[in-house]
Amino acid sequence: MSVSHSSELLNAIEAELLEVERLVALIQREQDVLVSRHLDQISPILELKTLALQQLEVVTRERIAVADRLDLKSASDVSEFLQFDSSALAQWQQLQLQAKLAEVLNRSNAQLVKCHEEANHHLMSLLSKQKNQEMAYSADGRLSHQSGLGRPLDRA
């Protein structure tokens, strides 16, 4: 293949790598916020993450189009094509590693969100139970909580 095709592919790989690295940084910030429970900071990060994903989609399509013009149909085809250009091959491998990292971090963040949701649901359940308990005075005159399953207060 010609040098211009090779450099066109390398440029596409570099552009995609930059976008994936930007996305990884945002996902890591998202994880920090989720772990620290500063959930008021999550909304702007999610907006930036959405924009980053949209931009990544654009550059990924561009890289795929260049690869298609070079008749490179798979990741291994691209690796084989770049085998004689160690710098380009290293960029390609870095892109693949960063994409995998983004996937793993995103899955981890989804698990953190699920844990937060479960904790909130549990807390709401506890608060709801506490709210539904009836207040009454016991025989010794102290205030006590009764669960609605006890004896009605108007019966002896």
Coordinates of C-alpha atoms in Angstrom, one line a residue:
M1 CA 0.0 0.0 0.0
S2 CA 1.1 3.6 -0.5
V3 CA 2.6 5.8 2.1
S4 CA -0.4 8.2 1.8
H5 CA -2.9 5.4 2.7
S6 CA -0.7 4.4 5.6
S7 CA -0.5 7.9 6.9
E8 CA -4.3 8.4 6.4
L9 CA -4.9 5.3 8.5
L10 CA -2.4 6.5 11.1
N11 CA -4.1 9.9 11.3
A12 CA -7.4 8.3 11.8
I13 CA -6.0 6.0 14.5
E14 CA -4.4 9.0 16.3
A15 CA -7.7 10.9 16.2
E16 CA -9.6 8.0 17.6
L17 CA -7.0 7.4 20.3
L18 CA -7.3 11.0 21.4
E19 CA -11.1 10.7 21.7
V20 CA -10.9 7.3 23.6
E21 CA -8.4 8.8 26.0
R22 CA -10.7 11.8 26.6
L23 CA -13.6 9.4 27.2
V24 CA -11.5 7.3 29.6
A25 CA -10.6 10.5 31.6
L26 CA -14.3 11.4 31.9
I27 CA -15.2 7.9 32.9
Q28 CA -12.5 8.0 35.6
R29 CA -13.9 11.3 36.8
E30 CA -17.3 9.8 36.9
Q31 CA -16.0 6.9 39.0
D32 CA -14.3 9.3 41.4
V33 CA -17.6 11.1 41.9
L34 CA -19.6 7.9 42.3
V35 CA -17.1 6.5 44.9
S36 CA -17.0 9.8 46.9
R37 CA -20.8 10.1 46.6
H38 CA -20.6 13.7 45.4
L39 CA -23.6 13.0 43.2
D40 CA -24.3 16.7 42.6
Q41 CA -21.2 16.7 40.4
I42 CA -22.4 13.8 38.1
S43 CA -24.7 15.7 35.7
P44 CA -22.0 17.9 34.0
I45 CA -19.7 14.8 33.7
L46 CA -22.5 12.8 32.1
E47 CA -23.1 15.7 29.6
L48 CA -19.5 15.7 28.7
K49 CA -19.4 12.0 28.4
T50 CA -22.3 12.0 26.0
L51 CA -20.5 14.6 23.8
A52 CA -17.3 12.5 24.0
L53 CA -19.2 9.4 22.9
Q54 CA -20.7 11.2 20.0
Q55 CA -17.3 12.6 18.9
L56 CA -15.8 9.1 19.3
E57 CA -18.5 7.6 17.1
V58 CA -17.6 10.1 14.3
V59 CA -13.8 9.4 14.4
T60 CA -14.4 5.7 14.7
R61 CA -16.6 5.8 11.5
E62 CA -13.8 7.7 9.8
R63 CA -11.2 5.2 10.8
I64 CA -13.4 2.3 9.7
A65 CA -13.9 4.1 6.3
V66 CA -10.2 4.5 5.8
A67 CA -9.6 0.8 6.7
D68 CA -12.4 -0.3 4.3
R69 CA -10.7 1.7 1.5
L70 CA -7.5 -0.3 2.3
D71 CA -9.6 -3.5 2.4
L72 CA -8.8 -4.0 6.1
K73 CA -11.9 -5.7 7.5
S74 CA -10.8 -6.7 11.1
A75 CA -8.5 -5.5 13.9
S76 CA -6.0 -8.2 13.0
D77 CA -6.0 -7.0 9.3
V78 CA -5.1 -3.5 10.6
S79 CA -2.4 -5.0 12.9
E80 CA -0.9 -6.9 9.9
F81 CA -1.0 -3.9 7.7
L82 CA 0.8 -1.8 10.3
Q83 CA 3.4 -4.5 11.2
F84 CA 6.2 -2.8 9.4
D85 CA 5.6 0.6 11.0
S86 CA 6.3 0.1 14.7
S87 CA 5.1 3.6 15.7
A88 CA 1.8 3.1 13.9
L89 CA 1.3 -0.4 15.3
A90 CA 2.0 0.9 18.8
Q91 CA -0.7 3.6 18.3
W92 CA -3.1 0.9 17.1
Q93 CA -2.4 -1.3 20.1
Q94 CA -2.7 1.6 22.5
L95 CA -6.1 2.4 20.9
Q96 CA -7.3 -1.1 21.5
L97 CA -6.1 -1.1 25.1
Q98 CA -7.7 2.3 25.9
A99 CA -11.0 1.1 24.3
K100 CA -10.9 -2.0 26.5
L101 CA -10.1 0.2 29.6
A102 CA -13.1 2.4 28.8
E103 CA -15.3 -0.6 28.5
V104 CA -14.2 -2.0 31.9
L105 CA -14.4 1.3 33.7
N106 CA -17.9 2.0 32.2
R107 CA -19.1 -1.4 33.4
S108 CA -17.6 -0.8 36.9
N109 CA -19.4 2.6 37.0
A110 CA -22.7 0.9 36.1
Q111 CA -22.2 -1.4 39.0
L112 CA -21.5 1.5 41.3
V113 CA -24.7 3.2 40.1
K114 CA -26.6 0.0 40.8
C115 CA -25.2 -0.2 44.3
H116 CA -26.2 3.4 45.0
E117 CA -29.7 2.7 43.7
E118 CA -30.0 -0.4 45.9
A119 CA -28.8 1.5 49.0
N120 CA -31.2 4.4 48.3
H121 CA -34.1 1.9 47.8
H122 CA -33.2 0.2 51.1
L123 CA -33.0 3.6 52.9
M124 CA -36.4 4.7 51.4
S125 CA -37.9 1.4 52.5
L126 CA -36.6 1.9 56.1
L127 CA -37.9 5.4 56.2
S128 CA -41.3 4.3 54.8
K129 CA -41.6 1.6 57.5
Q130 CA -40.7 4.1 60.2
K131 CA -43.2 6.6 58.9
N132 CA -46.0 4.0 58.9
Q133 CA -45.4 3.0 62.5
E134 CA -48.1 4.2 64.9
M135 CA -47.1 6.2 68.0
A136 CA -48.7 5.2 71.3
Y137 CA -48.1 5.4 75.0
S138 CA -47.1 2.2 76.8
A139 CA -48.5 1.1 80.1
D140 CA -45.7 2.9 81.9
G141 CA -46.5 6.2 80.1
R142 CA -43.6 6.2 77.7
L143 CA -43.9 7.0 74.0
S144 CA -43.5 3.9 71.8
H145 CA -43.8 2.9 68.2
Q146 CA -46.3 0.3 67.2
S147 CA -46.3 -1.4 63.9
G148 CA -50.0 -1.6 62.9
L149 CA -49.9 -5.3 63.7
G150 CA -50.4 -4.8 67.4
R151 CA -53.6 -4.5 69.3
P152 CA -55.8 -1.5 68.3
L153 CA -55.7 1.3 70.8
D154 CA -59.5 1.5 71.2
R155 CA -59.7 -2.1 72.6
A156 CA -59.1 -3.2 76.2

